[in-house]
Short mmCIF file of N, CA and C in Angstrom, two decimals:
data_model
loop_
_atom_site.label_atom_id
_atom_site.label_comp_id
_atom_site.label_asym_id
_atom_site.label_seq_id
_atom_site.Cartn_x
_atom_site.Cartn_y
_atom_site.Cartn_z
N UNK A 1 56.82 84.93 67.92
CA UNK A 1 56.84 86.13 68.72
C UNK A 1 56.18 87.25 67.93
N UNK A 2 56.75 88.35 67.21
CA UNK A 2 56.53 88.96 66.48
C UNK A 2 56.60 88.67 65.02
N UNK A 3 55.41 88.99 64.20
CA UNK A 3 54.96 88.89 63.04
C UNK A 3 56.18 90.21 62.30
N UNK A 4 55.50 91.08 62.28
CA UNK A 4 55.98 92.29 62.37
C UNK A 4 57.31 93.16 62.64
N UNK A 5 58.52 92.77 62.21
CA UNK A 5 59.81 93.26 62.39
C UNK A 5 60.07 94.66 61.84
N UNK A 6 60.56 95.74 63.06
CA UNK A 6 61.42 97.06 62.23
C UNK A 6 62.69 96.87 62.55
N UNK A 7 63.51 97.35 61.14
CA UNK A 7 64.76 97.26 61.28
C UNK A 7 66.03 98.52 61.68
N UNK A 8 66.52 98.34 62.65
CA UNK A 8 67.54 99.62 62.69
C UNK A 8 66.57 101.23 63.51
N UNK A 9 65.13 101.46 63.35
CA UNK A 9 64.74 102.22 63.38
C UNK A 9 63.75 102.26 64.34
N UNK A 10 63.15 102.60 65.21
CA UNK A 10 61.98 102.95 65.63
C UNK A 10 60.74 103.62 64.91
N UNK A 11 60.94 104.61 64.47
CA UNK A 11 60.50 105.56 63.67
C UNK A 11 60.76 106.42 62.82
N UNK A 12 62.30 105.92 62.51
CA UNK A 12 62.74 106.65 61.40
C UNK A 12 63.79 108.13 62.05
N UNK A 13 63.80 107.99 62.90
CA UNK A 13 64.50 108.97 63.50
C UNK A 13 65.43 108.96 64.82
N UNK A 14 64.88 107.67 65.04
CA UNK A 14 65.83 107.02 66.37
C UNK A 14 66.12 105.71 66.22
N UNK A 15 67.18 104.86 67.05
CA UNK A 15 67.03 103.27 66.56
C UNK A 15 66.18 102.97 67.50
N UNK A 16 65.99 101.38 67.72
CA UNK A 16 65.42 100.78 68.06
C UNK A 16 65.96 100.84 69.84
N UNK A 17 66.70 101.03 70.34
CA UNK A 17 66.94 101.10 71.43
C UNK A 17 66.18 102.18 72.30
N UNK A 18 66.77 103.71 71.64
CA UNK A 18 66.16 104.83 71.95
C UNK A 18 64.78 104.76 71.98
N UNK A 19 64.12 104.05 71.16
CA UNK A 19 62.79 104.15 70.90
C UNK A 19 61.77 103.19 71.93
N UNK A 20 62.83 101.72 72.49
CA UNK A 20 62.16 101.41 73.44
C UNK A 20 62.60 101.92 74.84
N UNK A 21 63.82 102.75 74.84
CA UNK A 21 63.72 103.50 76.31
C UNK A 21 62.77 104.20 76.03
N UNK A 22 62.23 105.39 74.91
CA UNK A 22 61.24 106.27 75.21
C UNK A 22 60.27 105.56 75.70
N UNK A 23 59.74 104.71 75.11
CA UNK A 23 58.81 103.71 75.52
C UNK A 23 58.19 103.00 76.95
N UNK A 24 59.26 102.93 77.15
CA UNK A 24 59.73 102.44 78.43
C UNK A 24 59.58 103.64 79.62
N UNK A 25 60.02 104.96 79.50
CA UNK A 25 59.58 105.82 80.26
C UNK A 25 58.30 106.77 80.13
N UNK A 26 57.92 106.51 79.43
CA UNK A 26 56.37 106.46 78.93
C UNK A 26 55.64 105.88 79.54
N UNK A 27 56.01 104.70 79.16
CA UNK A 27 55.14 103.46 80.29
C UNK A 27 54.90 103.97 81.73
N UNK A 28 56.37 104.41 82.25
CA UNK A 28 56.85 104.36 83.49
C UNK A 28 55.58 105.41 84.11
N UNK A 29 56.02 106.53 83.58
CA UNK A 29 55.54 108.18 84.01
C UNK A 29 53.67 107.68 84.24
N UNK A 30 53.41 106.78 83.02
CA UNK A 30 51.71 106.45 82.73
C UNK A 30 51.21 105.82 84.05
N UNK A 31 52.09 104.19 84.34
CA UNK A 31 51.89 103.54 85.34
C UNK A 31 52.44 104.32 87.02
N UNK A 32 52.96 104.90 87.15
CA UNK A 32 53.05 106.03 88.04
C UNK A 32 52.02 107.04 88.62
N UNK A 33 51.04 107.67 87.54
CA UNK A 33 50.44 108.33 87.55
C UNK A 33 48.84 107.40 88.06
N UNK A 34 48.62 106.15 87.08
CA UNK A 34 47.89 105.58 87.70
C UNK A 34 47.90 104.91 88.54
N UNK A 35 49.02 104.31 89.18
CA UNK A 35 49.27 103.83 90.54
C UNK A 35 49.14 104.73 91.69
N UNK A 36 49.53 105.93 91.76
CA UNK A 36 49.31 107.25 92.58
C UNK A 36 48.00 107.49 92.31
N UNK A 37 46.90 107.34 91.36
CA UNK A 37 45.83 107.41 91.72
C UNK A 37 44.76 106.19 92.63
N UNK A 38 45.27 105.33 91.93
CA UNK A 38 44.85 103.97 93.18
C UNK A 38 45.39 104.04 94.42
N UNK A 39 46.66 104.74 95.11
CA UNK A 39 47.22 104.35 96.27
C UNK A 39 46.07 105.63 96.74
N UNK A 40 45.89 107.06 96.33
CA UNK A 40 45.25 108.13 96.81
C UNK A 40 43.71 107.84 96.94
N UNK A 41 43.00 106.46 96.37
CA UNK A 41 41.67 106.05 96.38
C UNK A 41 42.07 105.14 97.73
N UNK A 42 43.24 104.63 97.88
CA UNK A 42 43.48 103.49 98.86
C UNK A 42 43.45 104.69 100.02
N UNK A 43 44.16 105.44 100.31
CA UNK A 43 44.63 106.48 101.09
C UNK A 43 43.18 107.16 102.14
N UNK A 44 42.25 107.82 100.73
CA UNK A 44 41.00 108.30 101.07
C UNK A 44 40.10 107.40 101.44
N UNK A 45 39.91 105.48 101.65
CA UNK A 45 39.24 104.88 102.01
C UNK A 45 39.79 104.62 103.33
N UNK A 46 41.22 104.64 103.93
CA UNK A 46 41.52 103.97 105.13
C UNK A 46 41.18 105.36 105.64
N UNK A 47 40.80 106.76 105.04
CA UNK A 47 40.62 108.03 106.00
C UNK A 47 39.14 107.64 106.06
N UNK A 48 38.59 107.53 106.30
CA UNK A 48 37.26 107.41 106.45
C UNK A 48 36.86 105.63 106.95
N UNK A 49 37.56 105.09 107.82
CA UNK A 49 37.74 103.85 108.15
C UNK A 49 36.89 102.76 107.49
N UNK A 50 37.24 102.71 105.76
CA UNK A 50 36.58 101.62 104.84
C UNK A 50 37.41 100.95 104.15
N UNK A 51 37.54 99.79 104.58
CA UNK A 51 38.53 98.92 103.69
C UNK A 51 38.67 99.13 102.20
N UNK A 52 39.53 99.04 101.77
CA UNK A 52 39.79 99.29 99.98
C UNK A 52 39.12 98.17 99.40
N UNK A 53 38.34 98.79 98.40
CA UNK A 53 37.57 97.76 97.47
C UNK A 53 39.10 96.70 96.78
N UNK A 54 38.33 95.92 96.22
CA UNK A 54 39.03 95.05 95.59
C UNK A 54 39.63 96.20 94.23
N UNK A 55 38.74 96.59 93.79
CA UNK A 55 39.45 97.25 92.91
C UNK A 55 40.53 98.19 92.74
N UNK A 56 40.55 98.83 93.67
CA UNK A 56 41.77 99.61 94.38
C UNK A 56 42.94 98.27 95.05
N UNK A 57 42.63 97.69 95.61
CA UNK A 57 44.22 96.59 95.97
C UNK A 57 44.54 96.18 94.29
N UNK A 58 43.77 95.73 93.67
CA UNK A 58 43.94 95.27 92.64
C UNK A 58 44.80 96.16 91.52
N UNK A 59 44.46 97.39 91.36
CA UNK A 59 44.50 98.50 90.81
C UNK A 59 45.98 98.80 91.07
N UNK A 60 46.50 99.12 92.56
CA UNK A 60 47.65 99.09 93.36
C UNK A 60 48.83 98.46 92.89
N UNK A 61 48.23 97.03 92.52
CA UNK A 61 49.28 95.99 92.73
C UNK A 61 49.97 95.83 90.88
N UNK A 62 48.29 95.79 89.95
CA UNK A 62 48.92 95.87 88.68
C UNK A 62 49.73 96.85 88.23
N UNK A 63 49.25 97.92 88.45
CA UNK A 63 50.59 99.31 88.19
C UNK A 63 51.33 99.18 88.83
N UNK A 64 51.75 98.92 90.03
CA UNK A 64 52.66 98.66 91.06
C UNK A 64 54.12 97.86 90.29
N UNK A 65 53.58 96.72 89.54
CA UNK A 65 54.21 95.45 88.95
C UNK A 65 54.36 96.22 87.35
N UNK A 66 53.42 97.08 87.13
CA UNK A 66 53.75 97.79 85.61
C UNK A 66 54.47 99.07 85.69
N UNK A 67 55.06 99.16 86.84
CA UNK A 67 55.59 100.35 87.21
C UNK A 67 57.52 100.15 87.15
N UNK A 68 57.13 98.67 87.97
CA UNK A 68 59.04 97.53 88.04
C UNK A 68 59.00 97.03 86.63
N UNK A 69 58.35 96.73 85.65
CA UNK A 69 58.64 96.17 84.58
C UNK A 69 58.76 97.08 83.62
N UNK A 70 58.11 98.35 83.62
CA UNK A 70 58.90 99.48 82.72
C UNK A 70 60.18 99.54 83.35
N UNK A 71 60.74 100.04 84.45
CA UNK A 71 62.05 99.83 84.95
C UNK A 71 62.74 98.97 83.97
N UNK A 72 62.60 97.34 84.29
CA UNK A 72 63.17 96.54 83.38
C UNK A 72 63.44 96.80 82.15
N UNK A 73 62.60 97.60 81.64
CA UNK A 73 62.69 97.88 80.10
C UNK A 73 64.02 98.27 79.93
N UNK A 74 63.61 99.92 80.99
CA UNK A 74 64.71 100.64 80.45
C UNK A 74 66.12 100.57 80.89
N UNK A 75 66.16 99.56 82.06
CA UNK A 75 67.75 98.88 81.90
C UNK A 75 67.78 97.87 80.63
N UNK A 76 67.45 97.40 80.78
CA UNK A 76 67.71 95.91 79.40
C UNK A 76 67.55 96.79 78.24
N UNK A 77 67.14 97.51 78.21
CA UNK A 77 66.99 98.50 76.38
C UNK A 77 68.70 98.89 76.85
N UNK A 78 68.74 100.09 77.88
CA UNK A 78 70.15 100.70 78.34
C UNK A 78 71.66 99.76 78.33
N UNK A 79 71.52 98.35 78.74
CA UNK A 79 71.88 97.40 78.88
C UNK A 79 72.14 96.05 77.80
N UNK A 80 72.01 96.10 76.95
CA UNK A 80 71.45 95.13 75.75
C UNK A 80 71.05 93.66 76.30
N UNK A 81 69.90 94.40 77.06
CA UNK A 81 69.81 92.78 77.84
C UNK A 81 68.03 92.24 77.43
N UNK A 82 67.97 91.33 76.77
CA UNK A 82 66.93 91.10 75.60
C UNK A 82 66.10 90.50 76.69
N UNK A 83 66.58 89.77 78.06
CA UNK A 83 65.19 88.94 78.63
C UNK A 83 64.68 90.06 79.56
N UNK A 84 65.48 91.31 79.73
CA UNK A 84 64.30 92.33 80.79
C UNK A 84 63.49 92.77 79.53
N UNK A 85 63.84 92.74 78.03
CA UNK A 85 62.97 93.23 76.85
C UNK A 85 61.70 92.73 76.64
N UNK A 86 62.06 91.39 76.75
CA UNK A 86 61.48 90.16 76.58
C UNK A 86 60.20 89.97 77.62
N UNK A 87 60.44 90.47 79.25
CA UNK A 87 59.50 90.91 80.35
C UNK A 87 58.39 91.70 80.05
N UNK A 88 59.16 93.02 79.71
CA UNK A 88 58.06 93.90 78.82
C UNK A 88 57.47 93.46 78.02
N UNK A 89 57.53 92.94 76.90
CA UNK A 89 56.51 92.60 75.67
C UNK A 89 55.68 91.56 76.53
N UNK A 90 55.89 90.67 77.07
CA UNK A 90 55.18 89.90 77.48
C UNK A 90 53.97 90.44 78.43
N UNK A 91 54.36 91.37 79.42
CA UNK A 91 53.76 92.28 80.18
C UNK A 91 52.65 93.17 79.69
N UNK A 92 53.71 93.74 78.76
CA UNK A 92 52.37 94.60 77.44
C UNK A 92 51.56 93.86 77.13
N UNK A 93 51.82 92.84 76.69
CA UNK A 93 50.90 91.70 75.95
C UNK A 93 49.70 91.56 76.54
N UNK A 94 50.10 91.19 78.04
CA UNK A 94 48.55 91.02 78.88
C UNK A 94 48.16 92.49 79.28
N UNK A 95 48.82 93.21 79.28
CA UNK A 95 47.80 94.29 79.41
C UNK A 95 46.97 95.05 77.98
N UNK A 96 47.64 94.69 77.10
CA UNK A 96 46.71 94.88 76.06
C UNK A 96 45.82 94.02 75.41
N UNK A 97 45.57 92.66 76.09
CA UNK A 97 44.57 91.64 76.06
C UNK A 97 43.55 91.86 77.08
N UNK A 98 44.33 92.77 78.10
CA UNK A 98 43.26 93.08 79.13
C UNK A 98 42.53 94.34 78.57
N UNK A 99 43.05 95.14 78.26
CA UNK A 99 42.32 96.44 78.00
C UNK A 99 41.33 96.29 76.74
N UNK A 100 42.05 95.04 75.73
CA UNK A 100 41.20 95.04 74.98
C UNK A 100 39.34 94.36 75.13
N UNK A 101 40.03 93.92 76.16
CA UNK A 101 38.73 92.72 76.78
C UNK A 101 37.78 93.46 77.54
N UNK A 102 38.33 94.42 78.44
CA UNK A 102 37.66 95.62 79.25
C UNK A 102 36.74 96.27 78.50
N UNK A 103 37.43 96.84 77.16
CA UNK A 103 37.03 97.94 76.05
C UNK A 103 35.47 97.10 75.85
N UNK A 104 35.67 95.74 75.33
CA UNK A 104 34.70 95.12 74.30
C UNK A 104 33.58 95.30 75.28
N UNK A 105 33.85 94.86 77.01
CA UNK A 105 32.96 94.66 77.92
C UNK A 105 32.14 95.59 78.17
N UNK A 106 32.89 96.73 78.29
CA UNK A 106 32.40 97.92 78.69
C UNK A 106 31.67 98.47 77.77
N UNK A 107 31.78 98.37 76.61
CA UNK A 107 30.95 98.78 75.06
C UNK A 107 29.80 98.02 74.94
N UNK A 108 29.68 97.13 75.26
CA UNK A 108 29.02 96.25 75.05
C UNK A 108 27.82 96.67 76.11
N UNK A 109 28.24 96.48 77.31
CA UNK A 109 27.30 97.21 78.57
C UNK A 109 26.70 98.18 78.37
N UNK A 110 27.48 99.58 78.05
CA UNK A 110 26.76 100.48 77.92
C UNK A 110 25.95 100.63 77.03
N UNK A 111 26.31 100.11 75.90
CA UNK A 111 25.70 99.99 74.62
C UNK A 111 24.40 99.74 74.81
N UNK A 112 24.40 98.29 75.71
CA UNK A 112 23.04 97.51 75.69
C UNK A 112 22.09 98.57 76.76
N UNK A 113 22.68 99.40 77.48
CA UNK A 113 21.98 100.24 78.65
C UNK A 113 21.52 101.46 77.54
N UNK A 114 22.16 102.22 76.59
CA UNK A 114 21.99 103.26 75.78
C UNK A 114 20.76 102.71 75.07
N UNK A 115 20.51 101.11 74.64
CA UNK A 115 19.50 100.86 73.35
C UNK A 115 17.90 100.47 74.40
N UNK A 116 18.03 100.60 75.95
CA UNK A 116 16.64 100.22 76.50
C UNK A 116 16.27 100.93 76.68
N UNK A 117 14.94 100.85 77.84
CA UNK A 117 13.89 101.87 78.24
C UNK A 117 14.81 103.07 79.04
N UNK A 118 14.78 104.63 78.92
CA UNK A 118 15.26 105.58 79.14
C UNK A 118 14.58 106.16 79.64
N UNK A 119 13.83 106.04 81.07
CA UNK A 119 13.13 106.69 82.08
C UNK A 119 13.75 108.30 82.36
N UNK A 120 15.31 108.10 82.59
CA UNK A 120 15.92 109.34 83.18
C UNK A 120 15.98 110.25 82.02
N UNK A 121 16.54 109.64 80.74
CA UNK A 121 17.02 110.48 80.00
C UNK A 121 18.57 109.94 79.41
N UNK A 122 19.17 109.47 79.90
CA UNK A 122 20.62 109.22 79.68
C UNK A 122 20.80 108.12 78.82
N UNK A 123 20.15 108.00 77.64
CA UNK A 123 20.82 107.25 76.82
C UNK A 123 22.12 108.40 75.81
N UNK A 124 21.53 109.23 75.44
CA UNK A 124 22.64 110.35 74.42
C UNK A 124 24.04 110.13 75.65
N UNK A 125 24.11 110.41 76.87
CA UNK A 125 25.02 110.60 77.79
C UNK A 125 25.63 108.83 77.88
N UNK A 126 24.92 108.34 77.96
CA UNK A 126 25.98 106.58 77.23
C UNK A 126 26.16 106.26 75.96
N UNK A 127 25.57 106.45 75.20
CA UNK A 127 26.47 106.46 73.78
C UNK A 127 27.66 107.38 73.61
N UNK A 128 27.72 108.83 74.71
CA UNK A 128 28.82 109.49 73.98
C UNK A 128 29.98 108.46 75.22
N UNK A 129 29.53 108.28 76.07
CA UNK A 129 30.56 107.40 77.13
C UNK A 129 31.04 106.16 76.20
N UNK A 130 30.46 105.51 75.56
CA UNK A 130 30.68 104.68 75.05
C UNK A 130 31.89 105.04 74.27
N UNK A 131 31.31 106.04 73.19
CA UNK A 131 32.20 106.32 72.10
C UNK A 131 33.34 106.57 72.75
N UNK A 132 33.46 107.48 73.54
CA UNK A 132 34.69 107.92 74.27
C UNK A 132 35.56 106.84 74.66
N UNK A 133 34.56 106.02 75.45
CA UNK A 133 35.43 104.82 75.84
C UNK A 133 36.12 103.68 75.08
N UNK A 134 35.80 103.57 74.09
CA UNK A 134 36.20 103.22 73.03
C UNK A 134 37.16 103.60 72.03
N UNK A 135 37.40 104.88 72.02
CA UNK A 135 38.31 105.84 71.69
C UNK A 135 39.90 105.26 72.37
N UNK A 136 39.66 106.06 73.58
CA UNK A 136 40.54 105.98 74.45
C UNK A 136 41.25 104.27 74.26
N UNK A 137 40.43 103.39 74.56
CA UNK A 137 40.95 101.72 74.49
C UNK A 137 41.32 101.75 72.80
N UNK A 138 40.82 102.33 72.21
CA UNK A 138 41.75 102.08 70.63
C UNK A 138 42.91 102.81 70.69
N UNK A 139 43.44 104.28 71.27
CA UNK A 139 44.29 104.81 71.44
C UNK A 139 45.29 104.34 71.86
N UNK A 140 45.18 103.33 73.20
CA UNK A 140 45.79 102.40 73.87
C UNK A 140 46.64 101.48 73.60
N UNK A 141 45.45 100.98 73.16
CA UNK A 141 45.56 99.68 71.86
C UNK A 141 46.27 99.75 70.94
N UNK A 142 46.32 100.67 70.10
CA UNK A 142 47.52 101.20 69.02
C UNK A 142 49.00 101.75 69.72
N UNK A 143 48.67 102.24 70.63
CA UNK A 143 49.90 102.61 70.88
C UNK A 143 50.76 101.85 71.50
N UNK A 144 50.03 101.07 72.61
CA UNK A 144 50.71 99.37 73.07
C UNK A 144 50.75 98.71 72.19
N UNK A 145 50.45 98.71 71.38
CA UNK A 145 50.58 97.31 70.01
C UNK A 145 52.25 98.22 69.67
N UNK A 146 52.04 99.24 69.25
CA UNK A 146 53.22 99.76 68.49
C UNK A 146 54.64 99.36 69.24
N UNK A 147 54.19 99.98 71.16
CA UNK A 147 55.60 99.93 71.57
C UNK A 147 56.27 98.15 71.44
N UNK A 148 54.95 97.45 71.48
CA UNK A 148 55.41 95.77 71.59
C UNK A 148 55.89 96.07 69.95
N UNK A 149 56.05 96.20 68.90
CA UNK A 149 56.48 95.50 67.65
C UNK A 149 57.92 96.54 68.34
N UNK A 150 58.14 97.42 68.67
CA UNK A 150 59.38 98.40 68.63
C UNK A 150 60.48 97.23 69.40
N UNK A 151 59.51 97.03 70.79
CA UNK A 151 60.50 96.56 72.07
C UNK A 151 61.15 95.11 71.84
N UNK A 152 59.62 94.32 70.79
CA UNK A 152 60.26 93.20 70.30
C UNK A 152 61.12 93.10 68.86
N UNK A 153 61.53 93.98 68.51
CA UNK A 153 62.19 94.13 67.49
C UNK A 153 63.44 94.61 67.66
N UNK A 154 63.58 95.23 68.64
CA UNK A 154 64.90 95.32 70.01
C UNK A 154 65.47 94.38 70.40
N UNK A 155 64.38 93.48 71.19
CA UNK A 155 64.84 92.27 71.72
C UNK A 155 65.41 90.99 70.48
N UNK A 156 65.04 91.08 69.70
CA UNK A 156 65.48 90.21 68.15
C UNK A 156 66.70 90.28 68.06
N UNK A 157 67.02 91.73 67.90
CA UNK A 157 68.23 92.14 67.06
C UNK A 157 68.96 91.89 68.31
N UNK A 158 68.73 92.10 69.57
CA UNK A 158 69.69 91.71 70.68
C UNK A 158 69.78 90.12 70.50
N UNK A 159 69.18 89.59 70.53
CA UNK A 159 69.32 88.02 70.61
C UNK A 159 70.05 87.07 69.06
N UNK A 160 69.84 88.35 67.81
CA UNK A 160 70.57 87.57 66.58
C UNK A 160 72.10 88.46 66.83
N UNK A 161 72.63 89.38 67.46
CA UNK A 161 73.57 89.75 67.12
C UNK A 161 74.57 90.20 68.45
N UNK A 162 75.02 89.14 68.93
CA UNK A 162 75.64 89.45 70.22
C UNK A 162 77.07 90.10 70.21
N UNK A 163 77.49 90.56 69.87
CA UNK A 163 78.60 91.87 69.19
C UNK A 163 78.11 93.21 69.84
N UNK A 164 76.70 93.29 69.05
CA UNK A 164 76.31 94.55 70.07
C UNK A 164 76.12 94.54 71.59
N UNK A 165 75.32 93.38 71.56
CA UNK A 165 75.58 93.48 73.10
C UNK A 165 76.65 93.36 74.50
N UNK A 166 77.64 93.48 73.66
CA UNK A 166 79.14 94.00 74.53
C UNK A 166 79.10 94.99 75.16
N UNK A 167 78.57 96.05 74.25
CA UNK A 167 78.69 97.38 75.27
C UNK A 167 77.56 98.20 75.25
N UNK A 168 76.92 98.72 76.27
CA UNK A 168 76.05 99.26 76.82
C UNK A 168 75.57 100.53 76.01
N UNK A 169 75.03 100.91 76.10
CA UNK A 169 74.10 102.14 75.25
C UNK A 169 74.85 103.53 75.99
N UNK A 170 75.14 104.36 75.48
CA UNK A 170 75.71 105.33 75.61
C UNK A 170 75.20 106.55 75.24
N UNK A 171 74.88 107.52 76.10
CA UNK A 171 73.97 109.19 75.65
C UNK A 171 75.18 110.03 74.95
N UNK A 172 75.46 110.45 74.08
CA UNK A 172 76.14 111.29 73.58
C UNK A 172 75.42 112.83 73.61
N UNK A 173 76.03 113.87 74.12
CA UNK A 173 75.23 115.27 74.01
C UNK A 173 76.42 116.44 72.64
N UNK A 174 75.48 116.35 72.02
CA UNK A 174 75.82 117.12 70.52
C UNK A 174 76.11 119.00 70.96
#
C-alpha cells in the first residue's frame, strides 16, 4: 500500500484523523466546484439545443463520483472506518495517475506545437501554457500524493489498532 508512513500526526499539528477530514473537505469543496462547472457547460449546451460533448457527461460523472467519495472520507475518517479510507486512497490514486498522464500529454502537445513552424506568432503564448500547465499538474500532484500518504496512514493505524476504533471522533471547542 503505502511506502511512506506518518505517525500520530498529519503535519505536526493535527493527528492523522483531523488531517484526513481536512482533506477530505478539500477534496469535497474542489470536486464541487468542478462538477458545478461541468453541470453549467452541460446546462449552457441543452440552452442552445446541443447535446453535451462527451467531455462534459464525462466531466459530470467523474466529479460527480469524486464528490460521494470525499463524503466517504469524511465519515470513515469521523467514524474510524478504514474501508470508506481505503475508497479514497484508491480513488486518489486514479485520479492522480490520471492527471499525471493528462499533464505529460498535454506538455508534450504543446510543446511539440511551441517547437514548429509559427505562422501566427504563438509559440511564446504555448510555452508559457505549457509551463503553467505543468505547474498546476505538479501542484496537484504533490498535494494528492500528500493527502494519499496522510489518508493511508489513517487507514493503517485504523486497521493495526482496533481499540480506537470503538469510538467515533469527537470535536471538542476550547
Amino acid at each position: 500500500m503505502c511506502c511512506i508512513r506518518l505517525r500520530a500526526s498529519c503535519c505536526g499539528c493535527c493527528s492523522l484523523r483531523t488531517g484526513s477530514i481536512v482533506i477530505g473537505a478539500l477534496h469535497l469543496v474542489l470536486s464541487f466546484v468542478t462538477a458545478g462547472f461541468y453541470v453549467y457547460r452541460w446546462i449552457q449546451a441543452m440552452g442552445n439545443a446541443v447535446t453535451p460533448t462527451e467531455e462534459v457527461i464525462v466531466g459530470v460523472a467523474v466529479f460527480g463520483v469524486s464528490v460521494l467519495v470525499a463524503i466517504l472520507l469524511i465519515i470513515g475518517a469521523t467514524h474510524n472506518n478504514p474501508t470508506l479510507c481505503l475508497v479514497w486512497v484508491i480513488w486518489a490514486g486514479l485520479h492522480l495517475a490520471l492527471v499525471t498522464a493528462l499533464a505529460i500529454y498535454a506538455g508534450v502537445v504543446t510543446f511539440a506545437l511551441s517547437v514548429g513552424p509559427d505562422p501566427v506568432g504563438l509559440a511564446e503564448l504555448l510555452r508559457f501554457l505549457t509551463i503553467a500547465l505543468l505547474a498546476v499538474a505538479g501542484i496537484i500532484m504533490v498535494v494528492l500524493s500528500y493527502g494519499i500518504i496522510v489518508v493511508c496512514s489513517l487507514y493503517r493505524d485504523l486497521k493495526e489498532s482496533p481499540e480506537v476504533r470503538s469510538t467515533p471522533y469527537e470535536m471538542t471547542l476550547v
